Amino acid sequence: MGLVVAIAAVFLAVPLALLLPARRWRGLLLAAVPAGVFAYFVSLLDRAAEGRPLAWSAEWFPSLGVELAFRADGLALLFGLLIAGIGAFILVYAEAYMAGKPGAGRLEATLLAFMGAMLGVVLADDVITLFVAWELTSVTSFLLISFEQEKLKARKAAVQALLVTGAGGLALLAGLVVLGQAAGTYRVSAMSAEAVAGSSLATGALVLVLLGAFTKSAQVPFHFWLPGAMAAPTPVSAYLHSATMVKAGVYLLARLHPVLGDLEGWRPAVVSAGAATLAVGAFVAVHERDLKRILAFTTVGALGFLTMLLGLGTELAIKAAMVFVAGHALYKGALFMAAGAIDHGTGTRMVDELGGLRRAMPWTFAAVAAGSIGLAGFGPVLAFIGKEAALEAGLEDGGAAGGWALAAIVFSGALFTAAAVVLLRPFFGAERAPGHPHEGSAGLLAGPLALGALSFGLALAPGVIEGRLIAPAAAAVAGEPVKVSLKLWHGFNTALGLSALSVGGGVLLGFAVPRATALTGRLMGARWFPSGPKVYDWLYYGMQRLARFHTVWMQRGYLRGYIAVVLLTFVGLAWAALVRWGGSIERDWLTPAFYEAAVAATIVAGATTAIVHMSRLAAVTALGAVGFGVAIVYALFGAPDLALTQIVMETLTVMLFVLVFYRLPKLVDRGPMRRRLRDGAIALAVGVTMTVLVLASLGHQQGQPISSYFGETAYLEAFGKNVVNVILVDFRSLDTLGEIVVLGTAAFGVFALLRVRRWSR
Amino acid sequence: MTLLTALPVILPLATAVAGLLLLSRPRWQAPIGLAGALALLAAAAALLVRTWRDGIQVIEVGGWPAPFGIVLVSDMLSAVMVTVAAAVGLAATVYSFRVVDAGRISAGYYALIHVLLMGVCGAFLSGDIFNLYVWFEVMLMASFVLLVIGGERPQFEAGLKYVALNLLGSVGFLSGVGLLYGAAGTLNMADLAVRVGEADADARYYTVVAMLFLVAFGLKAAVFPLYFWLPASYHTAPAPVAALFAGLLTKVGVYSLLRVFTLIFTQDTGYTRELLLWISAATMVSGVLGAAAHQDMKRILSFHIISQIGYMTMGLALATPLALGGALFYMVHNIIAKTNLFFVAGVVRRLRGSYELKDLGGLARAHPWLAAAFFVSAFSLAGVPPLSGFFAKFIMVRAAIETREYAVAGVMLGVGLLTLFSMVKIWTEAFLKPSPGGAVSEGAVGAASWVPVIAFALLAIAMGVGAEWWWRPMELAGQQLFDRTGYIEAVLGGGAR
């Protein structure tokens, strides 16, 4: 129950954020909610470590096996603590960042909604519950990126992020449904790897789930939406797009690792996606000049790093991933918030426009310095422990995947270090800034400093988390108990050597940026270079072009064309079914009596005249001939009353037509010959088809028609001598009632039209 | 057998007659319409409960026994559809207050709505194929008059296309009924089911006949490639009328397809379902592309109706109990979300005087509640959880995966993404983007318009959060459609021939 209360508390704070007045204490007050949740999660750690995690479930959609199920195992708590802990700082930070500007409450409310959804993702034990929360994070992310809604760039980035993660979300939904099918349950904790591996659906489930995870966690080639999302206010970037939401994909990989990790495709697919993302993210990062974009690309790289480790899936790699998740969230959160403080204090985020800030902004400098050490991954920081473990995992692996992983880590380690140097350079040299640089308020600094300090503190005293947090988390990912002992100093070994090598190279590279990246930068800026945004735009606008083409082609606006398509559809469907049926048609209709032939000829002649004649009057008269011909047919085949009705109808219709046509202009043109031929052919096809259908119906009478009942009972039970009348007013009186309503409505419509038109005049 | 089954036909008729008799008193029109709509909803709800508790309800009109007389039949599908129709009718009535001009009111606007509701309810309840045709005619005439009264040139042009194409469908329907009667010698649907089912040698002949019904109902339901009448006409109708049409008219077509292809034409399902599968997929894709191509709120929404019809007919094509119940779930969800989107579009139009996205902007700041209602309905339509559209999509996707129609599941999800795209297009353009005209003078929107907008947005949430409650009756409906013997026995008695 407590888990639901924790999530609900966060959601309930949403209206609070909207209603409270914009004061400095609002941020603090709101932050108390996630802080409380954080404390609650801490209290759950021991249960998770003992292997009896708190769980809660309720029926949601039991007919389809969907439950509202939550479970706080080590993995869930690791992420939950990050979400709640960083979230508390973010709320304080957001209040200071907005500094009383309108919309601050809306921003905090949406952040809280996101927080609730994100907690739902990591605590969910039912994959459908997880998916619901997952999509809610996409939607709240959309709202947050488009927060500055007047800016076109923000709107475009929001749509881009929503469509990319939305597409992944749909793949994920399919994947989860397939997975549920294969496993026989939607409960993650009840899924068995054997059952899934034994199902023919396993590969499908894996591919689809990976697509969902990769788009959400910005893996190459879907990574481009994340730098675009930097259009959001900085608190959002710091929270969603570095520490939490983008890790949802990584979380999902970790969560499903016990179920899917042993499948054949897992290792190659996940390791290669992760390694490529790590390399690309790190590589592009050093080409960027905007603080937030540098951070965004290093985030992409870090997400690749985590993905790659989960792809390796060895015990060591999993441990490394769990440590790095926490380490990255701390240093990246600090860096993002500090970047916002720089933007606030100087009016720009472009590194080239800044210099010598360490005197004016000493605290911000401290935060950036702490974060940069984490980014470089060299020093007494938590991320360093994670990176060393990862290197060891790569060394230990020995296979091709391990080798690739190792290469990617060393390569990107250098580039990350270079990026860290770039981030630090604005604080050195002569003072330079567009505005007058000044230090941020306490609210802006508390978050980055605290996170930066934690990054050091946890590295110096890893015992605080190794047994209670990292070990249960790693155990949940590995699917079996894992022993974890974290040490900052492992002595001089190969991993440390590799680390030192790449960091040393990175420092040198960092000082050479931007000269060193001039050429590659130009290459990536080339028009033909297939960058993510270009491909997205191509698809986006291509789809719209296709849509326009399709629609102009389909919906042309001419009734004639619409009728033609409808008729041809009918002809096509009818003939396909007729051919398939392949029944024979009786031939006696080929030898009619002479009077029958005469009537038929009259009807055909009448119809032909109606088509050919240019005078409307003549055409109507000819149609009248058709009608009378039909009446004779009725009379010949035993329905004299119907024939009489038809004659009355026909007479009236012709008279009405004549009256109306008197007022119409002369018919002068019937359009080009080609069109007339085409229309004629269509009409003929319909006529032939109808005729064949009617002929085909002969000889299929089945059972006694109900009409015999009417004949038998009309007089005896309904007391009417005229059977047709009895049918109309008694047996099928409801039909008659309906038809009366139709006629009444039609008459009334005509009356109303005339009346309204007079009224509007 | 009680009168309750017939009340959803009788009450709107009585309301319409009362309205027309008092046409000279325009002030009475709206109250009469409201009273009638409330009564209809109450009757429909009672019928739903009765059908849920006691099983399929049958009334033999005039006391003539089936299959000779006409029967009205309420199974779960019918009962749910009647209830939803009544709810939409009530909402449209309330929404019309102070929106519809005096000219239309004195031309019997409210009475015509009830004639339309009578036709819709009659179609949902009829157990007789010719009687169904009659209700189609009632609907067609009432909707045509509603479309053109008080209208100008665009309405007449649209009305012409609407009525011409729909009459074509009616001709097909009537021809189909004729051929069917010629062969099977009966009009009662349950009796037809029995007779067609016994026609072993001629099973494929009946498939030929079924094509006429496919074309007729497909046209009414606006499936590809028969949907032209819909985008040609809906956008010209006044907001409440467009909402009513969008919610109900095409669904009668879908209902009829569901009915005849689960009850009567089950003799050759391999072929008909494959055909329906392709038609449904094409409908989904074609409709959503049409929506993506447009920049006018009402036109976008109109094309989305088409796209979503494809999901419903897909339920019929997949034809498992889950898929059939899912089709109904989808239909109800869609009626709620789509009707409300048309309501919102109408409010936008009254505020800003346009449906064109390029003329609109800044509505989220100016009208946060309207924005919230739109957001909920639009994202529900796009299938975002935990709104109604999510479980609708979930059920359909699961049904497709269970029947191993993976491509179908893929199409459904892909179309879902494009739906999201065009909903977001409206959202960013009309609601987020700064208003292009700078400061805007806004028209007034009365409280009466807000009630249905907020109510339907809440329904969209309720249907997602409380999906199980909504699903139970639909699950039963799916089972009844899947196994038609219950229907046949209820109509013809246990000793059916």
PDB file of N, CA and C in Angstrom, chain A residues 276-288 297-298 300-301 411-416 418-419 509 513 516-517 519-521 523-524 529:
ATOM      1  N   ALA A 276      27.872   1.897 -30.111  1.00  0.00           N
ATOM      2  CA  ALA A 276      27.758   2.923 -31.146  1.00  0.00           C
ATOM      3  C   ALA A 276      27.271   4.233 -30.533  1.00  0.00           C
ATOM      4  N   THR A 277      26.309   4.131 -29.648  1.00  0.00           N
ATOM      5  CA  THR A 277      25.765   5.345 -29.029  1.00  0.00           C
ATOM      6  C   THR A 277      26.814   6.031 -28.170  1.00  0.00           C
ATOM      7  N   LEU A 278      27.555   5.217 -27.436  1.00  0.00           N
ATOM      8  CA  LEU A 278      28.609   5.781 -26.595  1.00  0.00           C
ATOM      9  C   LEU A 278      29.615   6.556 -27.450  1.00  0.00           C
ATOM     10  N   ALA A 279      30.050   5.928 -28.528  1.00  0.00           N
ATOM     11  CA  ALA A 279      31.055   6.577 -29.372  1.00  0.00           C
ATOM     12  C   ALA A 279      30.490   7.824 -30.037  1.00  0.00           C
ATOM     13  N   VAL A 280      29.305   7.703 -30.598  1.00  0.00           N
ATOM     14  CA  VAL A 280      28.727   8.844 -31.323  1.00  0.00           C
ATOM     15  C   VAL A 280      28.471  10.004 -30.368  1.00  0.00           C
ATOM     16  N   GLY A 281      27.862   9.693 -29.219  1.00  0.00           N
ATOM     17  CA  GLY A 281      27.558  10.751 -28.256  1.00  0.00           C
ATOM     18  C   GLY A 281      28.810  11.498 -27.835  1.00  0.00           C
ATOM     19  N   ALA A 282      29.836  10.742 -27.479  1.00  0.00           N
ATOM     20  CA  ALA A 282      31.073  11.382 -27.028  1.00  0.00           C
ATOM     21  C   ALA A 282      31.723  12.183 -28.145  1.00  0.00           C
ATOM     22  N   PHE A 283      31.653  11.616 -29.344  1.00  0.00           N
ATOM     23  CA  PHE A 283      32.293  12.275 -30.476  1.00  0.00           C
ATOM     24  C   PHE A 283      31.620  13.598 -30.811  1.00  0.00           C
ATOM     25  N   VAL A 284      30.310  13.589 -30.863  1.00  0.00           N
ATOM     26  CA  VAL A 284      29.596  14.819 -31.229  1.00  0.00           C
ATOM     27  C   VAL A 284      29.736  15.858 -30.110  1.00  0.00           C
ATOM     28  N   ALA A 285      29.802  15.383 -28.873  1.00  0.00           N
ATOM     29  CA  ALA A 285      29.833  16.319 -27.742  1.00  0.00           C
ATOM     30  C   ALA A 285      30.955  17.330 -27.861  1.00  0.00           C
ATOM     31  N   VAL A 286      32.115  16.890 -28.290  1.00  0.00           N
ATOM     32  CA  VAL A 286      33.250  17.826 -28.342  1.00  0.00           C
ATOM     33  C   VAL A 286      33.108  18.828 -29.482  1.00  0.00           C
ATOM     34  N   HIS A 287      32.135  18.597 -30.369  1.00  0.00           N
ATOM     35  CA  HIS A 287      31.921  19.549 -31.457  1.00  0.00           C
ATOM     36  C   HIS A 287      30.949  20.651 -31.092  1.00  0.00           C
ATOM     37  N   GLU A 288      30.279  20.497 -29.964  1.00  0.00           N
ATOM     38  CA  GLU A 288      29.245  21.466 -29.614  1.00  0.00           C
ATOM     39  C   GLU A 288      29.839  22.631 -28.829  1.00  0.00           C
ATOM     40  N   PHE A 297      24.822  15.638 -25.430  1.00  0.00           N
ATOM     41  CA  PHE A 297      25.497  14.570 -26.170  1.00  0.00           C
ATOM     42  C   PHE A 297      26.312  13.667 -25.258  1.00  0.00           C
ATOM     43  N   THR A 298      26.889  14.247 -24.192  1.00  0.00           N
ATOM     44  CA  THR A 298      27.571  13.346 -23.258  1.00  0.00           C
ATOM     45  C   THR A 298      26.553  12.448 -22.557  1.00  0.00           C
ATOM     46  N   VAL A 300      23.838  11.291 -24.053  1.00  0.00           N
ATOM     47  CA  VAL A 300      23.616  10.239 -25.048  1.00  0.00           C
ATOM     48  C   VAL A 300      24.712   9.181 -24.909  1.00  0.00           C
ATOM     49  N   GLY A 301      25.961   9.656 -24.808  1.00  0.00           N
ATOM     50  CA  GLY A 301      27.076   8.722 -24.664  1.00  0.00           C
ATOM     51  C   GLY A 301      26.937   7.869 -23.411  1.00  0.00           C
ATOM     52  N   PHE A 411      37.952   5.041 -26.065  1.00  0.00           N
ATOM     53  CA  PHE A 411      37.754   6.111 -27.044  1.00  0.00           C
ATOM     54  C   PHE A 411      36.908   7.231 -26.453  1.00  0.00           C
ATOM     55  N   SER A 412      35.743   6.846 -25.896  1.00  0.00           N
ATOM     56  CA  SER A 412      34.835   7.877 -25.409  1.00  0.00           C
ATOM     57  C   SER A 412      35.343   8.484 -24.102  1.00  0.00           C
ATOM     58  N   GLY A 413      36.138   7.699 -23.347  1.00  0.00           N
ATOM     59  CA  GLY A 413      36.716   8.265 -22.131  1.00  0.00           C
ATOM     60  C   GLY A 413      37.539   9.500 -22.465  1.00  0.00           C
ATOM     61  N   ALA A 414      38.333   9.398 -23.527  1.00  0.00           N
ATOM     62  CA  ALA A 414      39.131  10.536 -23.949  1.00  0.00           C
ATOM     63  C   ALA A 414      38.256  11.712 -24.350  1.00  0.00           C
ATOM     64  N   LEU A 415      37.202  11.415 -25.117  1.00  0.00           N
ATOM     65  CA  LEU A 415      36.356  12.502 -25.604  1.00  0.00           C
ATOM     66  C   LEU A 415      35.559  13.136 -24.462  1.00  0.00           C
ATOM     67  N   PHE A 416      35.092  12.309 -23.529  1.00  0.00           N
ATOM     68  CA  PHE A 416      34.398  12.857 -22.373  1.00  0.00           C
ATOM     69  C   PHE A 416      35.314  13.799 -21.598  1.00  0.00           C
ATOM     70  N   ALA A 418      37.805  15.439 -22.812  1.00  0.00           N
ATOM     71  CA  ALA A 418      37.935  16.672 -23.603  1.00  0.00           C
ATOM     72  C   ALA A 418      36.722  17.574 -23.375  1.00  0.00           C
ATOM     73  N   ALA A 419      35.541  16.951 -23.347  1.00  0.00           N
ATOM     74  CA  ALA A 419      34.341  17.732 -23.119  1.00  0.00           C
ATOM     75  C   ALA A 419      34.383  18.392 -21.735  1.00  0.00           C
ATOM     76  N   LEU A 509      43.475  16.756 -25.871  1.00  0.00           N
ATOM     77  CA  LEU A 509      42.478  17.054 -26.902  1.00  0.00           C
ATOM     78  C   LEU A 509      41.607  18.233 -26.484  1.00  0.00           C
ATOM     79  N   VAL A 513      40.627  21.624 -28.650  1.00  0.00           N
ATOM     80  CA  VAL A 513      39.304  21.978 -29.177  1.00  0.00           C
ATOM     81  C   VAL A 513      39.220  23.493 -29.213  1.00  0.00           C
ATOM     82  N   ALA A 516      41.077  21.099 -33.152  1.00  0.00           N
ATOM     83  CA  ALA A 516      41.163  19.680 -33.478  1.00  0.00           C
ATOM     84  C   ALA A 516      39.886  19.160 -34.125  1.00  0.00           C
ATOM     85  N   THR A 517      38.796  19.831 -33.874  1.00  0.00           N
ATOM     86  CA  THR A 517      37.525  19.314 -34.379  1.00  0.00           C
ATOM     87  C   THR A 517      37.039  20.076 -35.601  1.00  0.00           C
ATOM     88  N   LEU A 519      37.885  20.022 -38.762  1.00  0.00           N
ATOM     89  CA  LEU A 519      37.648  19.233 -39.970  1.00  0.00           C
ATOM     90  C   LEU A 519      36.425  18.325 -39.818  1.00  0.00           C
ATOM     91  N   THR A 520      36.425  17.566 -38.700  1.00  0.00           N
ATOM     92  CA  THR A 520      35.302  16.639 -38.502  1.00  0.00           C
ATOM     93  C   THR A 520      33.997  17.411 -38.342  1.00  0.00           C
ATOM     94  N   GLY A 521      34.089  18.605 -37.747  1.00  0.00           N
ATOM     95  CA  GLY A 521      32.898  19.424 -37.602  1.00  0.00           C
ATOM     96  C   GLY A 521      32.330  19.799 -38.955  1.00  0.00           C
ATOM     97  N   LEU A 523      32.779  18.178 -41.662  1.00  0.00           N
ATOM     98  CA  LEU A 523      32.275  16.953 -42.265  1.00  0.00           C
ATOM     99  C   LEU A 523      30.836  16.675 -41.813  1.00  0.00           C
ATOM    100  N   MET A 524      30.643  16.811 -40.498  1.00  0.00           N
ATOM    101  CA  MET A 524      29.302  16.496 -39.981  1.00  0.00           C
ATOM    102  C   MET A 524      28.286  17.543 -40.402  1.00  0.00           C
ATOM    103  N   PHE A 529      25.615  14.659 -45.161  1.00  0.00           N
ATOM    104  CA  PHE A 529      25.833  13.840 -43.975  1.00  0.00           C
ATOM    105  C   PHE A 529      24.483  13.420 -43.383  1.00  0.00           C
TER     106      PHE A 529
END
